Amino acid sequence: VYCCFVVILHLVDGRRFQDAKDLCQAVVNRIGLFNRRSLDLVAAKVYYYWSWANECCGTMDSIRSPLLHLLRTATLRHDATGQEVVLNLLLRNYLHYNLYDQAEKLRSKTEMPESRSNQQYGRYLYYLGRIRAIQLEYTSAKDALMQAERKAPQFAVGFRIEVCKWTTLVRLLLGEIPERAIFCQKGLVQALMPYFEITQAVRLGDLALFHAAVEKYQKSFEKDKTLNLINRLRRNVIRTGLRRINLSYSRISLADVATKLCLGLTDDAACLVAKAIRDGGIEATLDYDTQCMQSKEIQDVYSTQEPQGAFHSRISFCLDTYNEAVRAMRYTPDAHKKGLESAEDRKERLQQEQELAKHIAEEDEEDF
């Protein structure tokens, strides 16, 4: 099996994915004939390259059932390495075909083993963040993606790029603006340029700039499978533009609002302004008689509950980071038992203590 694995690596390096796929299938069938723990690590590597070869050949759907069978087998055999690898491969398989509901069902009914590796857990968090983002659970998605970003090794540039793309969009959907330093990291500048322009458009609240960036990089967004999230950002761009208008003007007509936001009709502007007021995005009133938006006096943010909420979220983040660090610590099996004496040693110690007590008692009788 190990010799075949070396040949698989050679075929993959030579981009002979069809040959690698056929050889991986034969090796997987061979591994299924054995139940040896010494094969677990090599088998997990073979499963990974088997999925990769099928992905490059466009036949990932053909290995979904075998992967489910391998996950069940690894769980029954308490094969932690195989279990975490196959689970991530299945999640990747589902997300490749946009089967987010099935991926969530699998994730909810399966748990990562406690003795998981840091790299595999980072991948799991990345897939979990993508699922949560599509399901509109942006807060959970942000937590999962940021943990995945922290666990990513520095040399894993491709993985860090993918995580940064999704983290940027999720933070924008939450109303946050990512720092410029995120887009200036070494090796990530060119890959994150489309998302940097989207961030600039959202920050300025410029709907025309947003549409121009989406049209310019539409193929890149479709390849990254993030176009759905980017289309959701249109509402955030409009809300940011409304907030800037609200801060700049004490009173403005809806026609001017529609012009500044590049909206076609005044009725659309009235609906958007009314919704922003209802959601608490802006502090203003809408006068339908004069078709104007009247801004209210800006309230001191420190007199509200917002600072307390921000402080609470930071404390929760620090506690989660501490708990994850504690769980990530690894100890050798039965390490706590090294200082404990065996049954034979205990029996011998008790016997020596009895003999010593008997000897002391005899000496006391002689002295008396």
Coordinates of C-alpha atoms in Angstrom, one line a residue:
V1 CA 0.0 0.0 0.0
Y2 CA 2.8 2.4 0.8
C3 CA 4.6 1.7 -2.5
C4 CA 1.3 2.4 -4.3
F5 CA 0.9 5.6 -2.4
V6 CA 4.4 6.8 -3.5
V7 CA 3.4 6.0 -7.1
I8 CA 0.2 8.0 -6.6
L9 CA 2.2 11.0 -5.5
H10 CA 4.4 10.7 -8.6
L11 CA 1.3 10.6 -10.9
V12 CA -0.3 13.6 -9.2
D13 CA 2.9 15.6 -9.5
G14 CA 2.9 14.8 -13.2
R15 CA -0.7 15.8 -13.5
R16 CA -1.7 12.4 -14.7
F17 CA -5.0 12.5 -12.7
Q18 CA -6.8 9.7 -14.6
D19 CA -4.0 7.2 -13.9
A20 CA -3.8 8.4 -10.3
K21 CA -7.6 8.0 -10.0
D22 CA -7.5 4.4 -11.3
L23 CA -4.6 3.5 -9.0
C24 CA -6.3 5.1 -6.0
Q25 CA -9.4 3.1 -6.6
A26 CA -7.4 -0.1 -6.6
V27 CA -5.5 0.9 -3.4
V28 CA -8.8 1.8 -1.7
N29 CA -10.2 -1.6 -2.5
R30 CA -7.0 -3.3 -1.2
I31 CA -7.1 -1.3 2.1
G32 CA -10.7 -2.4 2.6
L33 CA -9.5 -6.0 2.9
F34 CA -7.5 -5.3 6.1
N35 CA -8.4 -4.0 9.6
R36 CA -5.0 -2.9 10.8
R37 CA -4.4 0.3 12.8
S38 CA -0.9 0.6 11.2
L39 CA -2.6 1.4 7.9
D40 CA -4.8 4.3 9.2
L41 CA -2.4 7.1 8.4
V42 CA -1.5 5.9 5.0
A43 CA -5.1 5.1 4.2
A44 CA -6.2 8.6 5.1
K45 CA -3.6 10.0 2.7
V46 CA -4.8 7.7 -0.1
Y47 CA -8.4 8.8 0.5
Y48 CA -7.4 12.4 0.2
Y49 CA -5.6 12.0 -3.1
W50 CA -8.4 9.7 -4.3
S51 CA -10.9 12.6 -3.8
W52 CA -8.5 15.1 -5.4
A53 CA -7.9 13.0 -8.5
N54 CA -11.7 12.6 -8.9
E55 CA -12.2 16.3 -8.5
C56 CA -9.6 17.0 -11.2
C57 CA -11.4 14.5 -13.5
G58 CA -14.8 15.9 -12.7
T59 CA -16.2 12.7 -11.2
M60 CA -16.5 13.6 -7.5
D61 CA -20.2 12.5 -7.4
S62 CA -19.1 9.0 -8.2
I63 CA -17.2 8.5 -4.9
R64 CA -19.8 10.0 -2.6
S65 CA -21.3 6.7 -1.6
P66 CA -17.9 5.0 -1.0
L67 CA -16.9 7.9 1.1
L68 CA -20.0 7.5 3.3
H69 CA -19.2 3.8 3.7
L70 CA -15.6 4.7 4.6
L71 CA -16.8 7.2 7.2
R72 CA -19.0 4.6 8.9
T73 CA -16.2 2.1 8.9
A74 CA -13.7 4.5 10.4
T75 CA -16.2 5.5 13.1
L76 CA -16.9 1.9 14.1
R77 CA -13.1 1.1 14.1
H78 CA -12.4 4.3 16.2
D79 CA -10.0 5.4 13.4
A80 CA -9.8 9.1 14.3
T81 CA -7.5 10.1 11.5
G82 CA -9.6 8.4 8.8
Q83 CA -12.8 9.8 10.3
E84 CA -11.7 13.4 10.2
V85 CA -10.2 13.2 6.7
V86 CA -13.2 11.4 5.2
L87 CA -15.7 13.8 6.9
N88 CA -13.9 16.8 5.4
L89 CA -13.8 15.1 2.0
L90 CA -17.6 14.5 2.1
L91 CA -18.2 18.1 3.1
R92 CA -16.0 19.3 0.2
N93 CA -17.9 16.9 -2.1
Y94 CA -21.3 18.3 -1.1
L95 CA -20.2 22.0 -1.3
H96 CA -18.6 21.3 -4.7
Y97 CA -22.1 20.6 -6.1
N98 CA -23.8 23.3 -3.9
L99 CA -25.6 20.7 -1.8
Y100 CA -25.5 22.8 1.3
D101 CA -28.6 21.2 2.9
Q102 CA -27.1 17.7 2.7
A103 CA -23.8 19.0 4.0
E104 CA -25.5 20.5 7.0
K105 CA -27.4 17.3 7.7
L106 CA -24.1 15.3 7.6
R107 CA -22.3 17.8 9.8
S108 CA -25.1 17.9 12.4
K109 CA -25.2 14.1 12.7
T110 CA -21.4 13.7 12.8
E111 CA -18.8 14.9 15.3
M112 CA -15.1 15.5 14.8
P113 CA -13.0 13.1 17.0
E114 CA -11.6 14.6 20.1
S115 CA -8.0 13.7 19.1
R116 CA -8.3 15.7 15.9
S117 CA -5.4 17.3 14.1
N118 CA -5.1 21.1 13.8
Q119 CA -5.0 21.1 10.0
Q120 CA -8.1 18.9 9.5
Y121 CA -10.0 20.9 12.1
G122 CA -9.1 24.1 10.3
R123 CA -10.6 22.7 7.1
Y124 CA -13.7 21.6 8.9
L125 CA -14.2 25.1 10.3
Y126 CA -13.8 26.5 6.8
Y127 CA -16.5 24.3 5.4
L128 CA -18.7 25.0 8.5
G129 CA -18.3 28.8 7.9
R130 CA -19.3 28.4 4.3
I131 CA -22.4 26.5 5.2
R132 CA -23.4 29.0 7.9
A133 CA -22.9 31.9 5.5
I134 CA -25.2 30.5 2.9
Q135 CA -27.8 29.8 5.6
L136 CA -27.7 33.5 6.7
E137 CA -26.1 32.7 10.0
Y138 CA -23.4 35.3 9.6
T139 CA -22.2 35.5 13.2
S140 CA -21.6 31.8 13.5
A141 CA -19.9 31.8 10.0
K142 CA -17.6 34.7 11.1
D143 CA -16.5 32.8 14.2
A144 CA -15.8 29.6 12.3
L145 CA -13.9 31.3 9.5
M146 CA -11.8 33.4 11.8
Q147 CA -10.8 30.3 13.8
A148 CA -10.0 28.5 10.5
E149 CA -7.8 31.5 9.5
R150 CA -5.9 31.3 12.8
K151 CA -5.3 27.6 12.5
A152 CA -4.1 27.9 8.9
P153 CA -0.3 27.4 8.5
Q154 CA 1.6 30.3 7.0
F155 CA 2.8 28.2 4.0
A156 CA -0.8 27.2 3.1
V157 CA -1.3 30.3 0.9
G158 CA -4.2 28.8 -1.1
F159 CA -6.2 27.9 1.9
R160 CA -5.6 31.3 3.5
I161 CA -6.8 33.1 0.4
E162 CA -10.0 31.1 0.3
V163 CA -10.7 31.7 4.0
C164 CA -9.9 35.5 3.6
K165 CA -12.4 35.7 0.7
W166 CA -15.3 34.2 2.7
T167 CA -14.3 36.1 5.9
T168 CA -14.3 39.4 4.1
L169 CA -17.8 38.9 2.6
V170 CA -19.3 37.6 5.9
R171 CA -17.9 40.7 7.8
L172 CA -19.3 43.0 5.1
L173 CA -22.7 41.3 5.4
L174 CA -22.5 41.9 9.2
G175 CA -22.0 45.6 8.6
E176 CA -18.2 45.5 9.4
I177 CA -15.5 46.9 7.2
P178 CA -12.3 44.7 7.1
E179 CA -9.0 46.4 7.7
R180 CA -6.9 47.4 4.8
A181 CA -4.0 45.3 6.2
I182 CA -5.9 42.1 5.4
F183 CA -5.7 42.8 1.6
C184 CA -2.0 43.8 1.8
Q185 CA -0.6 40.5 3.2
K186 CA 2.3 39.0 1.3
G187 CA 1.1 36.6 -1.4
L188 CA -2.6 37.6 -1.1
V189 CA -2.7 41.0 -2.7
Q190 CA -3.5 39.9 -6.3
A191 CA -5.9 37.2 -5.3
L192 CA -7.9 39.5 -3.0
M193 CA -8.0 42.5 -5.3
P194 CA -11.7 41.8 -6.5
Y195 CA -12.8 41.6 -2.8
F196 CA -10.8 44.8 -2.0
E197 CA -12.8 46.7 -4.6
I198 CA -16.1 45.3 -3.3
T199 CA -15.1 46.4 0.2
Q200 CA -14.2 49.9 -1.1
A201 CA -17.7 50.2 -2.7
V202 CA -19.4 49.0 0.4
R203 CA -17.4 51.4 2.6
L204 CA -18.2 54.4 0.4
G205 CA -21.9 53.3 -0.2
D206 CA -21.4 53.9 -3.9
L207 CA -23.9 51.6 -5.8
A208 CA -22.4 52.5 -9.2
L209 CA -18.9 51.5 -8.1
F210 CA -20.3 48.3 -6.6
H211 CA -22.1 47.3 -9.8
A212 CA -18.9 48.1 -11.8
A213 CA -16.8 45.9 -9.5
V214 CA -19.3 43.0 -9.7
E215 CA -19.4 43.2 -13.5
K216 CA -15.6 43.4 -13.8
Y217 CA -14.9 40.4 -11.6
Q218 CA -18.1 38.3 -12.2
K219 CA -16.2 35.3 -13.6
S220 CA -13.8 35.3 -10.6
F221 CA -16.8 35.4 -8.2
E222 CA -18.5 32.6 -10.0
K223 CA -15.4 30.5 -9.8
D224 CA -15.1 31.1 -6.1
K225 CA -18.8 30.4 -5.7
T226 CA -19.3 33.7 -3.8
L227 CA -21.5 35.6 -6.3
N228 CA -24.6 34.7 -4.2
L229 CA -23.1 36.5 -1.2
I230 CA -22.0 39.4 -3.2
N231 CA -25.5 40.0 -4.6
R232 CA -26.7 40.1 -1.0
L233 CA -24.3 43.0 -0.4
R234 CA -26.3 45.4 -2.6
R235 CA -28.6 46.1 0.4
N236 CA -25.6 46.9 2.6
V237 CA -24.2 49.3 0.0
I238 CA -27.5 51.2 -0.1
R239 CA -27.7 51.2 3.6
T240 CA -24.2 52.7 3.9
G241 CA -25.1 55.3 1.3
L242 CA -28.2 56.2 3.3
R243 CA -26.2 56.5 6.5
R244 CA -23.8 58.9 4.8
I245 CA -26.6 61.0 3.5
N246 CA -28.3 61.0 6.9
L247 CA -25.1 62.3 8.5
S248 CA -24.5 64.9 5.8
Y249 CA -28.0 66.4 5.3
S250 CA -30.6 67.5 7.9
R251 CA -33.3 67.4 5.2
I252 CA -33.2 66.1 1.7
S253 CA -35.7 65.2 -0.9
L254 CA -36.3 61.6 -2.0
A255 CA -35.5 62.5 -5.6
D256 CA -32.0 63.6 -4.5
V257 CA -31.6 60.5 -2.5
A258 CA -32.5 58.4 -5.5
T259 CA -30.0 60.3 -7.6
K260 CA -27.1 60.0 -5.1
L261 CA -27.8 56.2 -4.7
C262 CA -28.1 55.7 -8.4
L263 CA -31.7 54.4 -8.0
G264 CA -34.1 54.7 -10.9
L265 CA -37.4 55.7 -9.2
T266 CA -38.3 57.9 -6.3
D267 CA -40.7 55.2 -5.0
D268 CA -37.8 52.8 -4.7
A269 CA -35.9 55.4 -2.6
A270 CA -39.0 55.9 -0.4
C271 CA -39.3 52.2 0.3
L272 CA -35.6 51.8 1.0
V273 CA -35.5 54.8 3.4
A274 CA -38.6 53.5 5.2
K275 CA -37.1 50.0 5.6
A276 CA -33.7 51.5 6.8
I277 CA -35.6 53.6 9.4
R278 CA -37.6 50.6 10.6
D279 CA -34.5 48.4 10.9
G280 CA -32.7 51.1 12.9
G281 CA -30.0 51.7 10.2
I282 CA -30.6 55.5 10.2
E283 CA -32.1 58.0 12.6
A284 CA -34.6 59.9 10.4
T285 CA -38.3 60.5 9.6
L286 CA -40.0 60.3 6.3
D287 CA -42.4 63.0 5.2
Y288 CA -44.6 61.6 2.4
D289 CA -46.4 64.9 1.8
T290 CA -43.2 66.8 0.9
Q291 CA -41.3 63.6 -0.3
C292 CA -38.4 64.4 2.0
M293 CA -36.2 62.6 4.5
Q294 CA -35.8 64.6 7.8
S295 CA -32.7 63.5 9.8
K296 CA -32.9 63.3 13.6
E297 CA -30.4 64.6 16.1
I298 CA -27.5 62.1 16.4
Q299 CA -27.6 60.3 19.7
D300 CA -24.5 59.7 21.8
V301 CA -23.5 56.1 21.2
Y302 CA -22.1 55.7 24.7
S303 CA -25.6 56.3 26.2
T304 CA -26.8 53.1 24.4
Q305 CA -26.2 49.4 24.9
E306 CA -23.9 49.2 21.8
P307 CA -20.5 49.5 23.8
Q308 CA -21.7 46.8 26.2
G309 CA -22.6 44.5 23.3
A310 CA -19.2 45.1 21.6
F311 CA -17.3 44.5 24.9
H312 CA -19.3 41.3 25.5
S313 CA -18.5 39.9 22.0
R314 CA -14.8 40.6 22.6
I315 CA -14.8 38.8 25.9
S316 CA -16.7 35.8 24.3
F317 CA -14.1 35.7 21.5
C318 CA -11.2 35.6 24.0
L319 CA -12.9 32.9 26.0
D320 CA -13.5 30.8 22.9
T321 CA -9.9 31.2 21.9
Y322 CA -8.7 30.0 25.3
N323 CA -11.0 27.0 25.3
E324 CA -9.9 26.0 21.8
A325 CA -6.2 26.3 22.9
V326 CA -6.9 24.1 25.9
R327 CA -8.7 21.5 23.7
A328 CA -5.9 21.6 21.2
M329 CA -3.3 20.4 23.7
R330 CA -2.2 16.8 23.1
Y331 CA -1.0 14.4 25.7
T332 CA 0.3 10.9 25.2
P333 CA -2.2 8.1 26.0
D334 CA -2.2 7.1 29.7
A335 CA 0.4 9.7 30.6
H336 CA -1.3 10.3 33.9
K337 CA -0.8 6.6 34.8
K338 CA 3.0 6.7 34.7
G339 CA 3.3 7.9 38.3
L340 CA 0.9 5.2 39.6
E341 CA 2.2 2.0 41.0
S342 CA 1.1 -1.4 39.6
A343 CA -0.8 -4.0 41.5
E344 CA 2.4 -6.1 42.1
D345 CA 4.3 -3.0 43.4
R346 CA 1.5 -2.1 45.7
K347 CA 1.3 -5.7 47.1
E348 CA 5.0 -5.7 47.7
R349 CA 4.9 -2.3 49.4
L350 CA 2.1 -3.4 51.7
Q351 CA 4.0 -6.6 52.6
Q352 CA 7.2 -4.6 53.4
E353 CA 5.1 -2.2 55.6
Q354 CA 3.6 -5.2 57.5
E355 CA 7.0 -6.7 58.1
L356 CA 8.4 -3.4 59.3
A357 CA 5.4 -2.9 61.6
K358 CA 5.9 -6.4 63.0
H359 CA 9.6 -5.8 63.5
I360 CA 9.0 -2.5 65.4
A361 CA 6.3 -4.2 67.6
E362 CA 8.8 -7.0 68.5
E363 CA 11.5 -4.5 69.4
D364 CA 9.0 -2.6 71.7
E365 CA 8.1 -5.9 73.5
E366 CA 11.8 -6.7 74.1
D367 CA 12.4 -3.2 75.5
F368 CA 9.5 -3.5 77.8

